[in-house]
Coordinates of C-alpha atoms and ligand atoms in Angstrom, one line a residue:
M1 CA -12.4 -4.4 25.5
N2 CA -11.7 -0.6 25.6
I3 CA -9.2 0.3 22.9
S4 CA -7.6 3.5 21.6
V5 CA -6.1 3.9 18.2
I6 CA -3.7 6.8 17.8
G7 CA -3.4 8.0 14.2
S8 CA -6.6 7.9 12.1
G9 CA -4.9 7.4 8.7
Y10 CA -5.2 4.3 6.6
V11 CA -4.1 1.7 9.1
G12 CA -5.6 3.4 12.2
L13 CA -9.0 3.8 10.7
V14 CA -9.3 0.3 9.3
T15 CA -7.9 -1.1 12.6
G16 CA -10.4 1.0 14.7
A17 CA -13.4 0.2 12.5
C18 CA -12.6 -3.5 12.5
F19 CA -12.0 -3.8 16.2
A20 CA -15.3 -1.9 16.8
A21 CA -17.0 -4.4 14.5
L22 CA -15.7 -7.1 16.7
N23 CA -17.7 -5.6 19.6
N24 CA -14.9 -3.5 21.3
N25 CA -15.3 0.1 22.4
V26 CA -12.9 2.0 20.2
I27 CA -11.7 5.6 20.3
C28 CA -9.7 6.8 17.3
I29 CA -7.4 9.7 18.0
D30 CA -5.7 12.1 15.6
N31 CA -4.1 15.5 16.1
N32 CA -5.5 16.7 12.8
E33 CA -8.6 18.5 14.0
E34 CA -10.1 18.8 10.5
K35 CA -9.8 15.1 9.9
I36 CA -11.5 14.3 13.3
N37 CA -14.3 16.8 12.6
K38 CA -14.9 15.2 9.2
L39 CA -14.9 11.7 10.8
N40 CA -17.4 12.9 13.4
D41 CA -19.6 14.0 10.4
L42 CA -19.0 10.5 9.0
I43 CA -17.0 11.8 6.1
I44 CA -14.3 9.1 5.4
P45 CA -11.1 10.6 4.1
I46 CA -9.9 7.5 2.2
S47 CA -11.5 5.2 -0.3
E48 CA -11.4 1.5 0.8
P49 CA -14.0 -1.1 0.0
G50 CA -16.4 -1.6 2.9
L51 CA -14.8 0.9 5.2
E52 CA -17.4 3.6 5.0
D53 CA -20.2 1.2 6.0
L54 CA -18.2 -0.2 8.8
V55 CA -17.4 3.2 10.2
K56 CA -21.0 4.5 9.9
T57 CA -22.6 1.4 11.5
N58 CA -20.2 1.2 14.4
Y59 CA -20.3 5.0 15.0
K60 CA -24.1 4.9 15.1
E61 CA -24.0 2.0 17.5
K62 CA -21.5 4.0 19.7
R63 CA -18.7 1.4 19.5
L64 CA -16.5 3.8 17.5
K65 CA -15.7 7.4 18.5
F66 CA -13.3 10.0 17.2
T67 CA -11.3 12.6 19.2
K68 CA -8.2 14.8 18.9
D69 CA -7.6 14.8 22.6
T70 CA -5.1 12.0 23.5
P71 CA -5.4 12.1 27.3
E72 CA -9.2 11.9 27.0
G73 CA -9.0 9.3 24.2
I74 CA -6.7 6.9 26.1
K75 CA -7.9 7.3 29.7
D76 CA -10.4 4.4 29.8
S77 CA -8.5 2.1 27.5
E78 CA -6.5 -1.0 28.3
V79 CA -4.9 -1.3 24.9
V80 CA -3.5 1.6 22.9
F81 CA -2.5 1.0 19.3
I82 CA 0.1 3.4 17.7
C83 CA -0.8 3.8 14.0
V84 CA 0.9 7.0 13.1
D85 CA 3.0 7.5 10.0
T86 CA 6.6 6.4 9.9
P87 CA 7.9 8.0 6.7
T88 CA 11.5 7.9 5.5
K89 CA 13.5 11.1 5.6
E90 CA 16.6 11.1 3.3
G91 CA 16.3 7.3 3.2
K92 CA 16.2 7.0 7.1
P93 CA 13.1 6.0 9.0
D94 CA 11.6 9.1 10.7
L95 CA 10.2 8.2 14.1
S96 CA 9.2 11.7 15.2
A97 CA 5.4 11.0 15.1
V98 CA 5.9 7.8 17.1
K99 CA 8.1 9.6 19.6
N100 CA 5.5 12.4 20.0
V101 CA 2.8 9.8 20.6
A102 CA 5.0 8.1 23.2
K103 CA 5.4 11.5 25.0
D104 CA 1.6 12.0 24.9
I105 CA 1.0 8.6 26.4
G106 CA 3.7 9.1 29.0
K107 CA 2.1 12.4 30.1
S108 CA -1.3 11.0 30.5
L109 CA -0.8 7.4 31.7
N110 CA -3.4 6.9 34.4
S111 CA -3.9 3.1 34.5
Y112 CA -2.3 0.0 33.2
K113 CA -2.0 0.1 29.4
L114 CA -0.7 -2.2 26.8
I115 CA 0.9 0.0 24.1
V116 CA 1.0 -1.7 20.8
E117 CA 3.0 -0.6 17.8
K118 CA 1.1 -1.3 14.6
S119 CA 2.9 1.2 12.4
T120 CA 5.9 -0.3 10.5
V121 CA 8.9 0.6 12.7
P122 CA 12.6 -0.2 12.7
V123 CA 13.7 -3.0 15.0
G124 CA 14.4 -1.5 18.5
T125 CA 11.6 1.1 18.3
G126 CA 9.7 -0.7 21.2
E127 CA 12.7 0.1 23.5
I128 CA 12.7 3.7 22.4
V129 CA 9.0 4.1 23.1
E130 CA 9.5 2.5 26.5
E131 CA 12.4 4.8 27.4
I132 CA 10.3 7.9 26.5
I133 CA 7.3 6.9 28.6
K134 CA 9.6 6.1 31.5
Q135 CA 10.9 9.6 31.5
F136 CA 7.5 10.8 32.9
P137 CA 6.5 10.4 36.5
K138 CA 5.3 6.8 36.9
N139 CA 1.5 6.8 37.5
A140 CA 0.7 3.4 36.2
E141 CA 2.2 0.2 34.8
F142 CA 2.5 -0.3 31.1
D143 CA 3.9 -2.8 28.5
I144 CA 5.0 -2.3 24.9
A145 CA 4.1 -4.8 22.2
S146 CA 4.5 -5.0 18.5
N147 CA 1.6 -6.2 16.3
P148 CA 2.5 -5.3 12.7
E149 CA -0.3 -5.0 10.2
F150 CA -0.3 -6.8 6.9
L151 CA -3.3 -5.0 5.3
R152 CA -3.2 -4.3 1.6
E153 CA -5.0 -1.3 0.3
G154 CA -8.1 -2.3 -1.6
S155 CA -8.6 -5.4 0.5
A156 CA -7.8 -4.0 4.0
I157 CA -11.0 -5.0 5.7
K158 CA -10.9 -8.6 4.3
D159 CA -7.1 -8.8 5.2
F160 CA -7.9 -7.7 8.8
M161 CA -10.8 -10.1 9.3
Y162 CA -9.2 -13.1 7.5
P163 CA -5.5 -12.8 8.1
D164 CA -2.9 -15.4 7.1
R165 CA -1.3 -14.8 10.5
I166 CA -1.3 -12.4 13.4
V167 CA 2.1 -11.6 14.7
L168 CA 2.1 -10.7 18.4
G169 CA 5.5 -9.5 19.6
T170 CA 5.0 -9.3 23.4
P171 CA 7.3 -8.8 26.4
N172 CA 5.4 -11.0 28.9
P173 CA 2.4 -13.4 29.4
R174 CA 0.1 -10.6 30.5
A175 CA 0.5 -8.7 27.2
T176 CA 0.2 -12.0 25.3
A177 CA -3.0 -12.8 27.1
I178 CA -4.6 -9.4 26.4
L179 CA -3.7 -9.5 22.6
T180 CA -4.7 -13.1 22.1
E181 CA -8.1 -12.4 23.8
L182 CA -8.6 -9.3 21.6
Y183 CA -7.9 -11.2 18.4
R184 CA -9.7 -14.4 19.5
P185 CA -12.8 -13.8 17.4
L186 CA -10.8 -14.0 14.2
N187 CA -9.8 -17.6 14.9
A188 CA -6.4 -16.9 13.2
N189 CA -3.0 -18.4 13.3
F190 CA -1.0 -16.6 16.0
I191 CA 2.7 -16.1 15.8
I192 CA 3.9 -15.1 19.2
T193 CA 7.4 -13.6 19.4
G194 CA 9.5 -11.1 21.2
V195 CA 9.0 -7.4 20.3
K196 CA 12.1 -7.1 18.2
E197 CA 11.3 -10.2 16.2
A198 CA 7.8 -8.9 15.4
E199 CA 9.2 -5.5 14.3
L200 CA 11.6 -7.4 12.0
I201 CA 9.0 -9.7 10.6
K202 CA 7.2 -6.7 9.1
H203 CA 10.2 -5.1 7.4
A204 CA 11.6 -8.4 6.3
S205 CA 8.2 -9.5 4.8
N206 CA 7.6 -6.3 2.8
S207 CA 11.1 -6.3 1.6
F208 CA 10.9 -9.9 0.5
L209 CA 7.6 -9.2 -1.4
A210 CA 9.3 -6.2 -3.1
L211 CA 12.3 -8.5 -4.0
K212 CA 10.0 -11.0 -5.6
I213 CA 8.4 -8.3 -7.8
S214 CA 11.8 -7.0 -8.9
Y215 CA 12.9 -10.5 -9.6
A216 CA 9.8 -11.1 -11.7
N217 CA 10.6 -7.9 -13.6
D218 CA 14.1 -9.2 -14.3
I219 CA 12.8 -12.4 -15.6
A220 CA 10.3 -10.6 -17.8
E221 CA 13.1 -8.6 -19.4
V222 CA 15.0 -11.9 -20.1
C223 CA 11.8 -13.4 -21.6
E224 CA 11.4 -10.3 -23.9
K225 CA 15.0 -10.5 -25.1
K226 CA 14.8 -14.3 -25.7
G227 CA 11.3 -14.5 -27.2
A228 CA 9.7 -16.4 -24.3
D229 CA 6.5 -15.8 -22.4
V230 CA 6.9 -14.6 -18.8
K231 CA 3.5 -15.7 -17.6
T232 CA 4.2 -19.3 -18.6
V233 CA 7.7 -19.1 -17.1
L234 CA 6.7 -17.6 -13.8
S235 CA 3.7 -19.8 -13.4
G236 CA 6.1 -22.8 -13.7
V237 CA 8.4 -21.1 -11.2
G238 CA 5.6 -20.2 -8.8
A239 CA 4.1 -23.8 -8.9
D240 CA 7.0 -24.8 -6.6
K241 CA 5.4 -24.4 -3.1
R242 CA 8.8 -23.2 -1.8
I243 CA 8.5 -20.2 -4.1
G244 CA 4.7 -19.5 -4.4
K245 CA 2.8 -17.8 -7.2
E246 CA 1.9 -14.6 -5.5
F247 CA 3.7 -11.3 -6.0
L248 CA 5.5 -12.7 -9.0
N249 CA 3.6 -10.5 -11.5
P250 CA 5.9 -8.4 -13.6
G251 CA 4.7 -4.9 -14.6
I252 CA 5.8 -1.3 -14.2
G253 CA 7.2 -1.9 -10.7
Y254 CA 5.8 -1.6 -7.2
G255 CA 4.5 1.7 -5.7
G256 CA 2.3 2.8 -2.9
S257 CA 3.0 4.0 0.6
C258 CA 4.7 0.9 1.9
F259 CA 7.1 -1.0 -0.3
P260 CA 9.3 1.9 -1.6
K261 CA 9.4 3.3 2.0
D262 CA 10.0 0.0 3.8
V263 CA 12.7 -1.2 1.4
A264 CA 14.5 2.1 1.8
A265 CA 14.2 1.9 5.6
F266 CA 15.3 -1.7 5.7
I267 CA 18.4 -0.9 3.6
H268 CA 19.2 1.8 6.2
I269 CA 18.7 -0.6 9.1
Q270 CA 21.0 -3.1 7.4
E271 CA 23.7 -0.5 6.7
D272 CA 23.3 0.8 10.3
C273 CA 24.2 -2.6 11.7
G274 CA 27.0 -3.3 9.2
V275 CA 25.1 -5.8 7.0
D276 CA 25.7 -5.5 3.2
P277 CA 22.3 -4.3 1.8
S278 CA 23.2 -5.1 -1.9
I279 CA 20.3 -7.5 -2.4
L280 CA 17.7 -4.9 -1.4
K281 CA 19.5 -2.2 -3.3
A282 CA 19.3 -4.2 -6.4
A283 CA 15.6 -4.7 -5.9
Q284 CA 15.2 -1.0 -5.4
S285 CA 17.2 0.0 -8.5
R286 CA 15.3 -2.6 -10.7
N287 CA 12.1 -1.0 -9.5
N288 CA 13.2 2.5 -10.3
Y289 CA 14.5 1.4 -13.7
Q290 CA 11.2 -0.4 -14.5
R291 CA 9.4 2.9 -15.1
Q292 CA 12.1 4.1 -17.4
Y293 CA 12.1 0.7 -19.2
F294 CA 8.4 1.1 -19.9
V295 CA 9.0 4.6 -21.3
E296 CA 11.7 3.2 -23.5
K297 CA 9.3 0.5 -24.7
T298 CA 6.8 3.2 -25.6
E299 CA 9.5 5.1 -27.5
K300 CA 10.5 1.9 -29.4
A301 CA 6.9 1.2 -30.3
L302 CA 6.1 4.8 -31.5
G303 CA 9.4 6.4 -32.5
N304 CA 9.9 10.0 -31.4
L305 CA 7.3 10.9 -28.8
E306 CA 7.2 14.6 -29.4
G307 CA 3.6 15.7 -30.0
K308 CA 2.3 12.2 -29.8
V309 CA -1.0 11.8 -27.9
L310 CA -0.8 8.9 -25.4
G311 CA -3.9 7.6 -23.7
V312 CA -3.3 6.3 -20.2
L313 CA -5.6 3.8 -18.5
G314 CA -5.1 3.7 -14.7
L315 CA -3.2 6.1 -12.5
S316 CA -3.4 4.7 -8.9
F317 CA -0.5 2.6 -7.6
K318 CA -2.8 -0.4 -7.7
P319 CA -6.5 -1.1 -8.4
N320 CA -9.4 -0.5 -6.0
T321 CA -7.9 2.6 -4.4
D322 CA -7.6 6.3 -5.1
D323 CA -4.0 6.3 -3.6
M324 CA -1.4 7.9 -5.8
R325 CA 1.5 7.7 -3.3
S326 CA 4.6 6.6 -5.2
A327 CA 2.4 5.4 -8.1
P328 CA 4.6 4.3 -11.0
S329 CA 2.2 6.3 -13.2
I330 CA 3.7 9.5 -11.8
D331 CA 7.3 8.8 -13.0
I332 CA 6.1 7.3 -16.3
I333 CA 3.9 10.3 -17.2
N334 CA 6.6 12.8 -16.1
Q335 CA 9.2 11.0 -18.3
L336 CA 6.8 10.8 -21.2
Q337 CA 6.0 14.5 -20.8
S338 CA 9.7 15.4 -20.7
K339 CA 9.9 13.8 -24.2
K340 CA 7.0 16.1 -25.2
A341 CA 4.3 13.5 -25.4
L342 CA 0.7 14.7 -24.6
I343 CA -1.2 12.8 -22.0
K344 CA -4.9 11.9 -21.8
A345 CA -5.9 9.7 -18.9
Y346 CA -8.7 7.9 -17.1
D347 CA -8.8 6.2 -13.7
P348 CA -12.0 5.0 -12.0
Q349 CA -11.0 6.6 -8.6
A350 CA -7.6 8.4 -8.6
M351 CA -8.1 11.3 -11.0
E352 CA -8.8 13.9 -8.3
N353 CA -5.6 12.9 -6.4
A354 CA -3.6 12.6 -9.6
N355 CA -4.6 16.1 -10.5
K356 CA -2.8 17.4 -7.4
I357 CA 0.4 15.8 -8.5
L358 CA 0.5 15.7 -12.3
N359 CA 0.5 18.7 -14.7
N360 CA -1.0 19.1 -18.1
V361 CA -3.0 15.9 -18.2
Q362 CA -6.3 15.8 -20.0
Y363 CA -8.7 13.7 -17.8
C364 CA -11.3 11.8 -19.6
K365 CA -14.7 10.4 -18.6
D366 CA -14.0 6.8 -19.7
P367 CA -11.5 4.6 -21.5
Y368 CA -13.1 5.2 -24.8
E369 CA -12.6 8.9 -24.6
V370 CA -9.0 8.2 -23.7
A371 CA -8.5 6.1 -26.8
E372 CA -10.2 8.7 -29.1
S373 CA -7.5 9.8 -31.6
A374 CA -4.6 8.7 -29.4
D375 CA -1.4 7.5 -30.9
A376 CA -1.2 4.6 -28.4
L377 CA -2.9 3.3 -25.3
L378 CA -0.8 2.7 -22.2
L379 CA -2.3 0.5 -19.4
L380 CA -0.7 1.4 -16.0
T381 CA -3.1 0.0 -13.4
E382 CA -5.0 -3.3 -13.7
W383 CA -8.5 -2.1 -12.8
K384 CA -11.0 -4.9 -13.4
E385 CA -13.2 -2.8 -15.7
F386 CA -10.3 -2.5 -18.2
E387 CA -10.3 -6.3 -18.7
S388 CA -13.8 -6.2 -20.3
L389 CA -13.5 -3.2 -22.6
D390 CA -14.9 -3.4 -26.1
L391 CA -11.6 -3.9 -27.7
Q392 CA -12.9 -3.4 -31.3
R393 CA -14.3 0.0 -30.2
I394 CA -11.0 0.9 -28.6
K395 CA -9.1 -0.1 -31.7
D396 CA -11.4 1.9 -34.0
S397 CA -11.0 5.0 -31.8
L398 CA -7.2 4.9 -31.7
K399 CA -5.2 6.7 -34.3
N400 CA -2.7 3.8 -34.3
P401 CA -3.7 0.4 -32.9
I402 CA -0.9 0.3 -30.4
V403 CA -1.4 -1.0 -26.8
L404 CA 1.4 -1.1 -24.2
D405 CA 0.1 -3.2 -21.4
G406 CA 2.1 -2.4 -18.3
R407 CA 0.2 -5.0 -16.2
N408 CA -0.2 -7.9 -18.6
I409 CA -4.0 -8.0 -18.3
Y410 CA -4.7 -8.8 -22.0
D411 CA -4.0 -11.9 -23.9
P412 CA -1.4 -11.2 -26.7
Q413 CA -3.1 -13.7 -29.0
R414 CA -6.5 -12.1 -28.7
M415 CA -5.0 -8.6 -29.0
S416 CA -3.3 -9.6 -32.2
T417 CA -6.6 -11.1 -33.6
V418 CA -8.4 -7.8 -33.0
G419 CA -5.6 -6.1 -34.9
F420 CA -3.6 -4.4 -32.2
K421 CA 0.2 -4.1 -32.1
Y422 CA 0.4 -5.3 -28.5
Y423 CA 3.3 -4.9 -26.1
G424 CA 3.1 -6.6 -22.8
M425 CA 5.8 -7.0 -20.1
G426 CA 7.8 -10.0 -21.0
R427 CA 5.1 -11.5 -23.3
K428 CA 5.8 -13.3 -26.5
Ligands
LIG1 C1 1.7 -3.9 1.1 C2 1.7 -5.4 1.6 O1 1.2 -6.2 0.6 C3 0.8 -5.5 2.9 O2 0.9 -6.8 3.4 C4 1.3 -4.5 3.9 O3 0.5 -4.5 5.1 C5 1.3 -3.1 3.4 O4 2.1 -3.0 2.2 C6 1.8 -2.2 4.4 O5 3.0 -2.3 4.8 O6 1.1 -1.4 5.0 P1 0.0 -2.4 -0.3 O7 1.1 -1.4 -0.4 O8 -1.4 -2.0 0.0 O9 0.4 -3.6 0.7 O10 -0.2 -3.1 -1.8 P2 0.3 -4.4 -2.5 O11 -0.9 -5.2 -2.9 O12 1.3 -5.2 -1.7 O13 1.0 -3.8 -3.8 C7 2.2 -3.0 -3.7 C8 2.7 -2.7 -5.1 O14 3.3 -3.8 -5.7 C9 1.6 -2.2 -6.1 O15 2.2 -1.1 -6.8 C10 1.4 -3.4 -7.0 O16 1.0 -3.1 -8.3 C11 2.8 -4.0 -7.0 N1 2.8 -5.5 -7.3 C12 2.3 -6.3 -6.5 C13 3.5 -5.9 -8.5 O17 4.0 -5.1 -9.3 N2 3.5 -7.2 -8.8 C14 2.9 -8.1 -7.9 O18 3.0 -9.4 -8.3 C15 2.3 -7.7 -6.8

């Protein structure tokens, strides 16, 4: 099938590369000329396992192309995916990029096209896109569908190729037939709905996952106060199939480009239609507080932080990515610095991006350099390599053997045997 993908950011690039790998002819479009030039030179702007190989192979085999020219990019395509950013502006979803794309499509519609929203959009956006396109002289038929993505950074290719479900919000059988044919090679569980239902499934899913995390953080605090172990408690809770074990890991709160934005947007949507948003507001405020809570724990463990050297392991909002967007590490480091602590840090991939956001951080070549003469070690991202550190060497390098594990990757018993004063999140 001939496909266009408008927006060559995270979602667009993964979507384009994966559809090309499934033997479709894909053109990725972006109005950022520099990005398109780089992609045409096979320089991939984001770090995602497997993406570079997929882009290079499919580009060389001419199934994947890049252009900044929307009319040219969509002219031969039957399906056009909209994958542009939908940020929040003062808490409200900002649809300006989606609306601009709708105008571009309206201006250059030359043959039947199925226009598919893949970006996370508020319910009702399909109707807005349709109205915009209809304002232009009608040169061809079109349909609007919603096919939200559920890709996680760090495992996006795998999530695309082996999805739990594929949600297809379609207006009619013609659109359903095109999308089911396109996704047929994945042999996945299709959930076929109306457009509004599909739009809502995405916001409701991300908000629910964020809720689960905030609830886990509540339980962790109760465990800490009552001397119980949160891992044991939540594994008992999650063993109930109705609840499930996933996304019940307490820590320093959720970050990234999706959950904080989508929860804020869904709160706005609820308020807008007169629904009380207090459940999601509580999840949001727990998440904001979680960073402060970790700083308070650090203060309790060390006393006055002024002049203390704190070694930070992990900066990205989660492992296997260099993405620093809304990373909890940003707030935590800023708060620690406002208490006059000195920060040394190491992250396997995110130091370059972190350096654009954080000030006065001394970046180190590895975790051992971070630990050298530090007053405490703070683990903020659960990179796999941190699990297998030489803990004795870390302990010998630290000035005080204090570890605050914001992601619960270490076993408290083992840490105590090595001789650390260990503080997990809700651990005994
Ligand atoms: C999230 C969703 O998981 C995807 O399904 C969705 O497609 C994507 O948003 C999106 O809307 O584009 P992502 O933001 O890449 O994916 O990352 P997650 O793995 O969901 O993690 C989000 C944050 O929650 C991270 O900061 C992570 O550390 C935190 N988290 C996750 C916890 O604190 N505890 C958990 O148990 C799980």
